[in-house]
mmCIF file of C-alpha atoms in Angstrom:
data_model
loop_
_atom_site.group_PDB
_atom_site.id
_atom_site.type_symbol
_atom_site.label_atom_id
_atom_site.label_comp_id
_atom_site.label_asym_id
_atom_site.label_seq_id
_atom_site.Cartn_x
_atom_site.Cartn_y
_atom_site.Cartn_z
ATOM 1 C CA MET S 1 0.000 0.000 0.000
ATOM 2 C CA ASP S 2 1.524 3.333 -1.065
ATOM 3 C CA PHE S 3 1.781 6.171 1.504
ATOM 4 C CA ASP S 4 -0.311 9.171 0.606
ATOM 5 C CA PHE S 5 1.891 12.284 1.050
ATOM 6 C CA ARG S 6 -1.160 14.464 1.187
ATOM 7 C CA TRP S 7 -1.635 13.367 4.790
ATOM 8 C CA LEU S 8 1.856 14.654 5.577
ATOM 9 C CA LEU S 9 0.943 18.075 4.222
ATOM 10 C CA ILE S 10 -2.011 18.116 6.621
ATOM 11 C CA ALA S 11 -0.170 16.626 9.654
ATOM 12 C CA LEU S 12 2.824 18.949 9.636
ATOM 13 C CA PRO S 13 0.868 22.220 9.910
ATOM 14 C CA LEU S 14 -1.371 20.595 12.509
ATOM 15 C CA ALA S 15 1.605 19.493 14.629
ATOM 16 C CA PHE S 16 3.180 22.917 14.319
ATOM 17 C CA GLY S 17 -0.044 24.582 15.368
ATOM 18 C CA LEU S 18 -0.460 22.334 18.405
ATOM 19 C CA GLY S 19 3.140 22.958 19.412
ATOM 20 C CA TRP S 20 2.716 26.693 19.099
ATOM 21 C CA LEU S 21 -0.493 26.565 21.155
ATOM 22 C CA ALA S 22 1.204 24.496 23.890
ATOM 23 C CA SER S 23 4.138 26.901 24.056
ATOM 24 C CA LYS S 24 1.818 29.862 24.435
ATOM 25 C CA LEU S 25 -0.081 28.148 27.222
ATOM 26 C CA ASP S 26 3.177 27.216 28.974
ATOM 27 C CA SER S 27 4.492 30.765 28.557
ATOM 28 C CA ARG S 28 1.347 32.209 30.091
ATOM 29 C CA GLN S 29 1.549 29.809 32.999
ATOM 30 C CA TRP S 30 5.221 30.668 33.554
ATOM 31 C CA LYS S 31 4.479 34.380 33.478
ATOM 32 C CA ARG S 32 1.614 33.898 35.896
ATOM 33 C CA GLU S 33 3.845 31.954 38.300
ATOM 34 C CA GLN S 34 6.545 34.614 38.057
ATOM 35 C CA ARG S 35 3.949 37.280 38.778
ATOM 36 C CA ASP S 36 2.452 35.352 41.700
ATOM 37 C CA ALA S 37 5.822 34.597 43.342
ATOM 38 C CA PRO S 38 6.882 38.255 43.762
ATOM 39 C CA ARG S 39 3.372 39.111 44.899
ATOM 40 C CA ALA S 40 3.562 36.472 47.639
ATOM 41 C CA TYR S 41 7.083 37.604 48.535
ATOM 42 C CA PHE S 42 6.102 41.253 48.906
ATOM 43 C CA LYS S 43 3.024 40.235 50.838
ATOM 44 C CA GLY S 44 5.232 38.318 53.273
ATOM 45 C CA LEU S 45 7.612 41.264 53.542
ATOM 46 C CA ASN S 46 4.744 43.622 54.306
ATOM 47 C CA LEU S 47 3.403 41.285 56.991
ATOM 48 C CA LEU S 48 6.870 40.983 58.474
ATOM 49 C CA LEU S 49 7.237 44.752 58.683
ATOM 50 C CA ASN S 50 3.890 44.844 60.482
ATOM 51 C CA GLU S 51 5.201 42.236 62.936
ATOM 52 C CA GLN S 52 2.709 39.589 61.820
ATOM 53 C CA GLN S 53 5.222 36.752 61.710
ATOM 54 C CA ASP S 54 2.718 33.891 61.495
ATOM 55 C CA LYS S 55 1.068 35.301 58.369
ATOM 56 C CA ALA S 56 4.464 36.278 56.943
ATOM 57 C CA ILE S 57 5.657 32.682 57.216
ATOM 58 C CA ASP S 58 2.559 31.452 55.371
ATOM 59 C CA ALA S 59 3.188 34.001 52.610
ATOM 60 C CA PHE S 60 6.840 32.998 52.257
ATOM 61 C CA ILE S 61 5.923 29.307 52.136
ATOM 62 C CA GLU S 62 3.490 30.152 49.333
ATOM 63 C CA ALA S 63 6.263 32.059 47.518
ATOM 64 C CA VAL S 64 8.712 29.150 47.903
ATOM 65 C CA GLN S 65 6.158 26.706 46.508
ATOM 66 C CA ALA S 66 5.591 28.973 43.514
ATOM 67 C CA ASP S 67 9.330 29.390 42.890
ATOM 68 C CA PRO S 68 11.245 26.569 44.622
ATOM 69 C CA ASP S 69 14.560 27.463 42.977
ATOM 70 C CA THR S 70 14.872 30.946 44.504
ATOM 71 C CA SER S 71 17.386 30.727 47.349
ATOM 72 C CA GLU S 72 16.563 34.178 48.763
ATOM 73 C CA LEU S 73 13.066 33.018 49.663
ATOM 74 C CA HIS S 74 14.523 30.021 51.474
ATOM 75 C CA PHE S 75 16.908 32.244 53.427
ATOM 76 C CA ALA S 76 14.069 34.594 54.395
ATOM 77 C CA LEU S 77 11.925 31.681 55.519
ATOM 78 C CA GLY S 78 14.746 30.015 57.464
ATOM 79 C CA ASN S 79 15.638 33.244 59.273
ATOM 80 C CA LEU S 80 11.990 33.729 60.207
ATOM 81 C CA PHE S 81 11.789 30.238 61.663
ATOM 82 C CA ARG S 82 14.961 30.875 63.690
ATOM 83 C CA ARG S 83 13.662 34.187 65.043
ATOM 84 C CA ARG S 84 10.475 32.462 66.191
ATOM 85 C CA GLY S 85 12.432 29.714 67.924
ATOM 86 C CA GLU S 86 11.330 27.040 65.420
ATOM 87 C CA TYR S 87 14.886 25.776 65.038
ATOM 88 C CA GLU S 88 14.014 22.367 63.625
ATOM 89 C CA ARG S 89 12.134 23.935 60.703
ATOM 90 C CA ALA S 90 14.956 26.433 60.149
ATOM 91 C CA VAL S 91 17.469 23.568 60.022
ATOM 92 C CA ARG S 92 15.359 21.730 57.447
ATOM 93 C CA VAL S 93 15.181 24.813 55.211
ATOM 94 C CA HIS S 94 18.935 25.434 55.309
ATOM 95 C CA GLU S 95 19.815 21.743 54.920
ATOM 96 C CA HIS S 96 17.566 21.649 51.861
ATOM 97 C CA LEU S 97 19.535 24.547 50.398
ATOM 98 C CA LEU S 98 22.840 22.770 51.061
ATOM 99 C CA SER S 99 21.559 19.616 49.348
ATOM 100 C CA ARG S 100 20.990 21.467 46.072
ATOM 101 C CA GLY S 101 23.672 20.727 43.517
ATOM 102 C CA ASP S 102 23.060 23.909 41.517
ATOM 103 C CA LEU S 103 23.744 26.283 44.423
ATOM 104 C CA PRO S 104 26.726 28.648 43.835
ATOM 105 C CA LYS S 105 29.604 28.488 46.345
ATOM 106 C CA SER S 106 28.777 31.901 47.838
ATOM 107 C CA GLU S 107 25.180 30.819 48.492
ATOM 108 C CA ARG S 108 26.344 27.454 49.826
ATOM 109 C CA ASP S 109 28.638 29.197 52.314
ATOM 110 C CA ARG S 110 25.777 31.453 53.317
ATOM 111 C CA ALA S 111 23.507 28.460 53.890
ATOM 112 C CA GLN S 112 26.238 26.750 55.951
ATOM 113 C CA HIS S 113 26.549 29.878 58.115
ATOM 114 C CA ALA S 114 22.774 30.051 58.578
ATOM 115 C CA LEU S 115 22.690 26.353 59.531
ATOM 116 C CA ALA S 116 25.428 26.906 62.121
ATOM 117 C CA GLN S 117 23.384 29.760 63.596
ATOM 118 C CA ASP S 118 20.352 27.445 63.796
ATOM 119 C CA PHE S 119 22.322 24.853 65.772
ATOM 120 C CA PHE S 120 23.815 27.508 68.068
ATOM 121 C CA LYS S 121 20.444 29.084 68.880
ATOM 122 C CA ALA S 122 18.980 25.641 69.490
ATOM 123 C CA GLY S 123 21.730 24.887 72.042
ATOM 124 C CA LEU S 124 23.179 22.055 69.924
ATOM 125 C CA PHE S 125 26.735 23.199 70.544
ATOM 126 C CA ASP S 126 28.502 20.112 69.175
ATOM 127 C CA ARG S 127 26.718 20.403 65.829
ATOM 128 C CA ALA S 128 27.158 24.173 65.844
ATOM 129 C CA GLU S 129 30.902 23.787 66.422
ATOM 130 C CA ALA S 130 31.211 21.417 63.451
ATOM 131 C CA ALA S 131 29.079 23.690 61.268
ATOM 132 C CA TYR S 132 31.150 26.757 62.106
ATOM 133 C CA ALA S 133 34.405 24.834 61.579
ATOM 134 C CA ALA S 134 33.217 24.042 58.032
ATOM 135 C CA LEU S 135 33.291 27.775 57.268
ATOM 136 C CA LYS S 136 37.086 27.980 57.496
ATOM 137 C CA GLY S 137 38.496 29.628 54.392
ATOM 138 C CA THR S 138 35.186 31.274 53.448
ATOM 139 C CA THR S 139 34.038 34.876 53.672
ATOM 140 C CA PHE S 140 32.174 33.891 56.862
ATOM 141 C CA GLU S 141 35.303 32.649 58.656
ATOM 142 C CA GLN S 142 35.666 35.644 60.992
ATOM 143 C CA ASP S 143 31.964 35.598 61.901
ATOM 144 C CA ALA S 144 32.289 31.874 62.557
ATOM 145 C CA MET S 145 35.311 32.439 64.828
ATOM 146 C CA LEU S 146 33.434 35.064 66.846
ATOM 147 C CA ALA S 147 30.509 32.674 67.224
ATOM 148 C CA LEU S 148 32.867 29.872 68.279
ATOM 149 C CA LEU S 149 34.355 32.211 70.886
ATOM 150 C CA SER S 150 30.910 32.743 72.381
ATOM 151 C CA LEU S 151 30.187 29.019 72.152
ATOM 152 C CA TYR S 152 33.386 28.055 74.009
ATOM 153 C CA GLU S 153 32.669 30.654 76.694
ATOM 154 C CA ARG S 154 29.211 29.202 77.284
ATOM 155 C CA SER S 155 30.547 25.671 77.462
ATOM 156 C CA ARG S 156 33.492 26.869 79.633
ATOM 157 C CA GLU S 157 36.131 25.487 77.276
ATOM 158 C CA TRP S 158 38.651 28.170 78.143
ATOM 159 C CA ARG S 159 41.660 26.747 76.301
ATOM 160 C CA LYS S 160 39.754 26.586 73.018
ATOM 161 C CA ALA S 161 38.359 30.057 73.643
ATOM 162 C CA ALA S 162 41.884 31.413 74.130
ATOM 163 C CA GLU S 163 43.058 29.789 70.872
ATOM 164 C CA VAL S 164 40.183 31.319 68.913
ATOM 165 C CA ALA S 165 40.751 34.744 70.532
ATOM 166 C CA GLU S 166 44.440 34.603 69.589
ATOM 167 C CA GLY S 167 43.427 33.732 66.027
ATOM 168 C CA LEU S 168 40.994 36.631 65.819
ATOM 169 C CA GLU S 169 43.622 39.019 67.131
ATOM 170 C CA ALA S 170 46.097 37.754 64.525
ATOM 171 C CA ARG S 171 43.489 38.436 61.813
ATOM 172 C CA GLY S 172 43.247 42.069 62.915
ATOM 173 C CA ALA S 173 39.776 41.738 64.436
ATOM 174 C CA GLY S 174 40.763 43.912 67.414
ATOM 175 C CA SER S 175 42.355 43.395 70.808
ATOM 176 C CA PHE S 176 41.267 40.363 72.818
ATOM 177 C CA ALA S 177 43.885 40.773 75.557
ATOM 178 C CA SER S 178 41.344 41.322 78.334
ATOM 179 C CA ARG S 179 39.313 38.283 77.303
ATOM 180 C CA ILE S 180 42.392 36.076 77.041
ATOM 181 C CA ALA S 181 43.495 37.229 80.504
ATOM 182 C CA ASN S 182 40.084 36.270 81.905
ATOM 183 C CA TYR S 183 40.311 32.849 80.256
ATOM 184 C CA SER S 184 43.681 32.365 81.997
ATOM 185 C CA CYS S 185 42.070 33.395 85.299
ATOM 186 C CA GLU S 186 39.308 30.812 84.779
ATOM 187 C CA LEU S 187 41.939 28.151 84.130
ATOM 188 C CA ALA S 188 43.774 29.274 87.279
ATOM 189 C CA LEU S 189 40.592 28.818 89.320
ATOM 190 C CA GLU S 190 40.163 25.326 87.853
ATOM 191 C CA ALA S 191 43.764 24.468 88.814
ATOM 192 C CA GLN S 192 43.222 25.894 92.289
ATOM 193 C CA SER S 193 40.131 23.719 92.737
ATOM 194 C CA ARG S 194 42.391 20.701 92.010
ATOM 195 C CA GLN S 195 44.820 21.958 94.693
ATOM 196 C CA ASP S 196 47.420 22.616 91.993
ATOM 197 C CA ASP S 197 48.683 25.998 93.168
ATOM 198 C CA ASP S 198 51.755 25.923 90.920
ATOM 199 C CA GLU S 199 49.683 25.627 87.760
ATOM 200 C CA ALA S 200 47.257 28.257 89.074
ATOM 201 C CA ARG S 201 50.181 30.634 89.620
ATOM 202 C CA ARG S 202 51.427 30.029 86.067
ATOM 203 C CA TRP S 203 48.029 30.878 84.606
ATOM 204 C CA LEU S 204 47.777 34.040 86.734
ATOM 205 C CA ASP S 205 51.260 35.142 85.687
ATOM 206 C CA ARG S 206 50.286 34.563 82.063
ATOM 207 C CA ALA S 207 47.127 36.642 82.555
ATOM 208 C CA ARG S 208 49.091 39.538 84.063
ATOM 209 C CA GLN S 209 51.579 39.442 81.205
ATOM 210 C CA ARG S 210 48.838 39.348 78.584
ATOM 211 C CA ALA S 211 46.820 42.217 80.089
ATOM 212 C CA PRO S 212 48.775 44.075 82.813
ATOM 213 C CA GLN S 213 45.887 46.468 83.484
ATOM 214 C CA SER S 214 43.357 43.677 83.976
ATOM 215 C CA ALA S 215 42.453 43.720 87.664
ATOM 216 C CA ARG S 216 41.235 40.159 88.023
ATOM 217 C CA ALA S 217 44.601 38.407 87.843
ATOM 218 C CA HIS S 218 46.071 40.697 90.530
ATOM 219 C CA VAL S 219 43.053 40.225 92.814
ATOM 220 C CA LEU S 220 43.053 36.432 92.428
ATOM 221 C CA LEU S 221 46.812 36.244 93.017
ATOM 222 C CA GLY S 222 46.503 38.300 96.191
ATOM 223 C CA GLN S 223 43.647 36.119 97.441
ATOM 224 C CA MET S 224 45.548 32.914 96.652
ATOM 225 C CA LEU S 225 48.687 34.113 98.466
ATOM 226 C CA ALA S 226 46.635 35.235 101.463
ATOM 227 C CA LEU S 227 44.983 31.801 101.709
ATOM 228 C CA LYS S 228 48.462 30.249 101.782
ATOM 229 C CA GLY S 229 49.445 32.604 104.613
ATOM 230 C CA GLN S 230 51.846 34.609 102.431
ATOM 231 C CA HIS S 231 50.385 37.960 103.440
ATOM 232 C CA GLU S 232 53.338 40.178 102.552
ATOM 233 C CA ALA S 233 53.376 38.669 99.055
ATOM 234 C CA ALA S 234 49.615 39.244 98.865
ATOM 235 C CA MET S 235 50.135 42.904 99.768
ATOM 236 C CA SER S 236 52.702 43.170 96.971
ATOM 237 C CA ALA S 237 50.203 41.707 94.479
ATOM 238 C CA TYR S 238 47.593 44.250 95.545
ATOM 239 C CA ALA S 239 50.169 47.055 95.345
ATOM 240 C CA GLU S 240 50.947 46.004 91.756
ATOM 241 C CA LEU S 241 47.247 46.357 90.978
ATOM 242 C CA LEU S 242 47.322 49.886 92.406
ATOM 243 C CA LYS S 243 50.113 50.785 89.958
ATOM 244 C CA ALA S 244 48.556 49.034 86.970
ATOM 245 C CA ASN S 245 44.925 50.055 87.477
ATOM 246 C CA PRO S 246 44.333 52.541 90.331
ATOM 247 C CA ASP S 247 40.561 52.728 89.803
ATOM 248 C CA ALA S 248 40.219 48.965 90.282
ATOM 249 C CA PHE S 249 42.118 48.999 93.594
ATOM 250 C CA ASN S 250 38.760 49.438 95.354
ATOM 251 C CA LEU S 251 38.165 45.736 94.653
ATOM 252 C CA ALA S 252 41.327 44.786 96.577
ATOM 253 C CA ALA S 253 41.383 47.429 99.316
ATOM 254 C CA ARG S 254 39.781 45.259 101.997
ATOM 255 C CA GLY S 255 41.993 42.280 101.142
ATOM 256 C CA HIS S 256 45.067 44.524 101.353
ATOM 257 C CA ALA S 257 44.042 45.745 104.806
ATOM 258 C CA GLN S 258 43.354 42.198 106.057
ATOM 259 C CA SER S 259 46.759 40.973 104.850
ATOM 260 C CA ALA S 260 48.415 43.994 106.467
ATOM 261 C CA LEU S 261 46.818 43.116 109.802
ATOM 262 C CA ALA S 262 47.966 39.493 109.474
ATOM 263 C CA ALA S 263 51.514 40.500 108.455
ATOM 264 C CA GLY S 264 51.871 43.264 111.046
ATOM 265 C CA LYS S 265 52.298 45.917 108.355
ATOM 266 C CA VAL S 266 49.533 48.266 109.471
ATOM 267 C CA PRO S 267 51.415 51.619 109.217
ATOM 268 C CA GLN S 268 52.598 50.917 105.660
ATOM 269 C CA ALA S 269 49.154 49.768 104.504
ATOM 270 C CA LEU S 270 47.420 52.683 106.242
ATOM 271 C CA ALA S 271 49.697 55.172 104.500
ATOM 272 C CA LEU S 272 49.023 53.549 101.115
ATOM 273 C CA LEU S 273 45.242 53.468 101.596
ATOM 274 C CA GLU S 274 45.041 57.042 102.850
ATOM 275 C CA ALA S 275 47.101 58.284 99.917
ATOM 276 C CA GLN S 276 44.825 56.483 97.482
ATOM 277 C CA TYR S 277 41.747 57.825 99.283
ATOM 278 C CA ARG S 278 43.001 61.386 98.901
ATOM 279 C CA ARG S 279 43.342 60.809 95.156
ATOM 280 C CA HIS S 280 40.105 58.848 94.650
ATOM 281 C CA PRO S 281 37.717 58.965 97.656
ATOM 282 C CA SER S 282 35.444 55.923 97.951
ATOM 283 C CA MET S 283 33.553 53.983 100.607
ATOM 284 C CA ALA S 284 35.552 50.842 99.788
ATOM 285 C CA LEU S 285 38.792 52.597 100.755
ATOM 286 C CA LEU S 286 37.158 54.131 103.816
ATOM 287 C CA SER S 287 36.014 50.699 105.004
ATOM 288 C CA ALA S 288 39.521 49.284 104.508
ATOM 289 C CA ILE S 289 41.039 52.168 106.481
ATOM 290 C CA ALA S 290 38.545 51.497 109.283
ATOM 291 C CA LEU S 291 39.880 47.940 109.567
ATOM 292 C CA LEU S 292 43.375 49.297 110.224
ATOM 293 C CA GLU S 293 42.308 52.175 112.461
ATOM 294 C CA PRO S 294 39.042 51.113 114.150
ATOM 295 C CA ALA S 295 38.860 53.888 116.795
ATOM 296 C CA PRO S 296 35.240 55.149 116.803
ATOM 297 C CA GLU S 297 36.156 58.844 116.962
ATOM 298 C CA ALA S 298 38.558 58.484 114.024
ATOM 299 C CA GLN S 299 35.902 56.665 112.022
ATOM 300 C CA ARG S 300 33.314 59.358 112.762
ATOM 301 C CA ALA S 301 35.701 62.091 111.671
ATOM 302 C CA ARG S 302 36.483 60.263 108.415
ATOM 303 C CA LEU S 303 32.796 59.667 107.665
ATOM 304 C CA ALA S 304 31.924 63.313 108.302
ATOM 305 C CA GLU S 305 34.736 64.443 106.018
ATOM 306 C CA HIS S 306 33.615 61.974 103.350
ATOM 307 C CA LEU S 307 30.095 63.426 103.470
ATOM 308 C CA ARG S 308 31.552 66.843 102.774
ATOM 309 C CA VAL S 309 33.603 65.544 99.831
ATOM 310 C CA GLU S 310 31.314 62.796 98.465
ATOM 311 C CA PRO S 311 27.754 63.045 99.861
ATOM 312 C CA SER S 312 26.330 59.532 100.043
ATOM 313 C CA LEU S 313 23.654 57.634 101.933
ATOM 314 C CA SER S 314 26.124 54.863 102.779
ATOM 315 C CA ALA S 315 28.402 57.273 104.649
ATOM 316 C CA ALA S 316 25.394 58.906 106.326
ATOM 317 C CA SER S 317 24.087 55.519 107.440
ATOM 318 C CA GLN S 318 27.430 54.528 108.970
ATOM 319 C CA LEU S 319 27.841 57.892 110.649
ATOM 320 C CA LEU S 320 24.386 57.521 112.170
ATOM 321 C CA GLN S 321 25.404 54.161 113.660
ATOM 322 C CA HIS S 322 28.237 55.944 115.483
ATOM 323 C CA ALA S 323 25.911 58.700 116.676
ATOM 324 C CA GLN S 324 22.991 56.562 117.858
ATOM 325 C CA ALA S 325 23.617 57.562 121.461
ATOM 326 C CA ARG S 326 22.127 60.974 120.682
ATOM 327 C CA LEU S 327 18.829 59.406 119.609
ATOM 328 C CA SER S 328 16.293 57.759 121.875
ATOM 329 C CA ASP S 329 16.072 53.987 122.077
ATOM 330 C CA GLU S 330 12.945 54.081 119.933
ATOM 331 C CA GLU S 331 14.215 56.570 117.357
ATOM 332 C CA ALA S 332 17.619 55.058 116.588
ATOM 333 C CA PRO S 333 16.435 51.714 115.126
ATOM 334 C CA LEU S 334 13.684 53.408 113.114
ATOM 335 C CA VAL S 335 16.025 55.936 111.529
ATOM 336 C CA GLY S 336 18.673 53.266 110.954
ATOM 337 C CA ALA S 337 16.225 50.897 109.254
ATOM 338 C CA ALA S 338 14.905 53.681 107.022
ATOM 339 C CA LEU S 339 18.389 54.653 105.917
ATOM 340 C CA GLN S 340 19.393 51.038 105.294
ATOM 341 C CA ARG S 341 16.334 50.510 103.132
ATOM 342 C CA ALA S 342 17.041 53.678 101.173
ATOM 343 C CA VAL S 343 20.705 52.912 100.607
ATOM 344 C CA ARG S 344 20.355 49.235 99.615
ATOM 345 C CA PRO S 345 19.497 49.852 95.916
ATOM 346 C CA LEU S 346 22.517 52.163 95.663
ATOM 347 C CA GLN S 347 24.953 49.601 97.067
ATOM 348 C CA ARG S 348 24.986 47.636 93.829
ATOM 349 C CA TYR S 349 27.300 47.239 90.875
ATOM 350 C CA ARG S 350 25.895 48.066 87.428
ATOM 351 C CA CYS S 351 27.078 46.656 84.111
ATOM 352 C CA ALA S 352 28.136 49.487 81.799
ATOM 353 C CA ALA S 353 27.160 47.418 78.738
ATOM 354 C CA CYS S 354 23.593 46.328 79.564
ATOM 355 C CA GLY S 355 22.714 47.928 82.921
ATOM 356 C CA PHE S 356 22.382 44.617 84.827
ATOM 357 C CA GLU S 357 22.697 45.309 88.569
ATOM 358 C CA SER S 358 23.936 43.033 91.315
ATOM 359 C CA GLN S 359 24.987 43.169 94.950
ATOM 360 C CA HIS S 360 28.131 41.276 93.971
ATOM 361 C CA TYR S 361 30.908 42.268 91.607
ATOM 362 C CA PHE S 362 31.104 40.042 88.522
ATOM 363 C CA TRP S 363 34.053 39.773 86.163
ATOM 364 C CA GLN S 364 31.654 38.594 83.451
ATOM 365 C CA CYS S 365 28.185 40.125 83.379
ATOM 366 C CA PRO S 366 25.457 37.475 83.886
ATOM 367 C CA GLY S 367 23.115 39.559 81.727
ATOM 368 C CA CYS S 368 25.061 40.265 78.519
ATOM 369 C CA LEU S 369 28.161 38.054 79.139
ATOM 370 C CA SER S 370 30.514 41.014 78.635
ATOM 371 C CA TRP S 371 33.901 40.756 80.354
ATOM 372 C CA GLU S 372 34.970 43.368 82.931
ATOM 373 C CA SER S 373 32.005 45.593 82.085
ATOM 374 C CA TYR S 374 31.298 46.431 85.749
ATOM 375 C CA PRO S 375 32.916 49.665 87.027
ATOM 376 C CA PRO S 376 34.793 49.026 90.305
ATOM 377 C CA ARG S 377 32.454 51.415 92.129
ATOM 378 C CA GLN S 378 28.918 50.919 93.329
ATOM 379 C CA VAL S 379 25.986 52.754 91.755
ATOM 380 C CA GLU S 380 25.987 55.389 94.486
ATOM 381 C CA GLU S 381 29.520 56.501 93.598
ATOM 382 C CA LEU S 382 29.209 56.511 89.802
#
């Protein structure tokens, strides 16, 4: 049977027409999807700006479904999940990005950094450490090192923290001397808890060499020597602090006076404390002087003079205790209690970085985790 070529003349135009129609339909669908995806994206952005995170997430999910190849939408969605504390969903989004074979290296590094942040916020420090380590040699390396520094501080891995801080300093990221000195002090305290005073002394010496003006190493050394009964050596450690950081000597003034009493060096210590008080009057120095010269009349005279120089409720309260004999038995406790209640909020230390207040002096702020952010004076004297 011969093939009739007339059918070919009919089939070819028909096939061409069907193909053209299909392409037009596909083009319209593609254009509609491209139009819908930005619309959903901008809708999500608008909801996010209006702090409607739940609806913003729904809009971004809709945008991702319409355009699954757009990495920016995935990053926006993952960051939203992390901000809401939905770390598992954030991890899934960023792991999905990393699994894509068509992702450029810059976007892959960005996804790796976002994944590390997810693990860190979720408290999965082991996985966060590995994720940040994978960023070595990328544009995110310095950010990863800073995050690792915070991670090692939280997990109290002081040796690793010191290594990272040294690396950051070598990269020109700023001075980390104070932090490194505090890490050495933490390691000294760990050695001291194991009764290894020699190792503790080595760490404290290293801290003083690394940051001579850092008060903590001098204070800890003085306390350690005093516990061992080496009071003259403790006084020398406190005197070194006075030379290196006079403002911080308030933190060691009482310890210096106690060691002077134990070593029989009261006149020398009294002269040093009085000289420092004349330069920088404070209640901490006044209390230390009172330990060395406890005569009531001398204390009253010093408190009265302090009120003239530095008016404070703390000095007034102490002076009242010395003058209670002039009040009746009923009046004295009432006035004393009122003053104590009024002065208590002022007898605190306040973090200069975040404003966290505490009755105790902290070398690292419990609120913002900043190192040595507490001034060595109480709120009343700031």
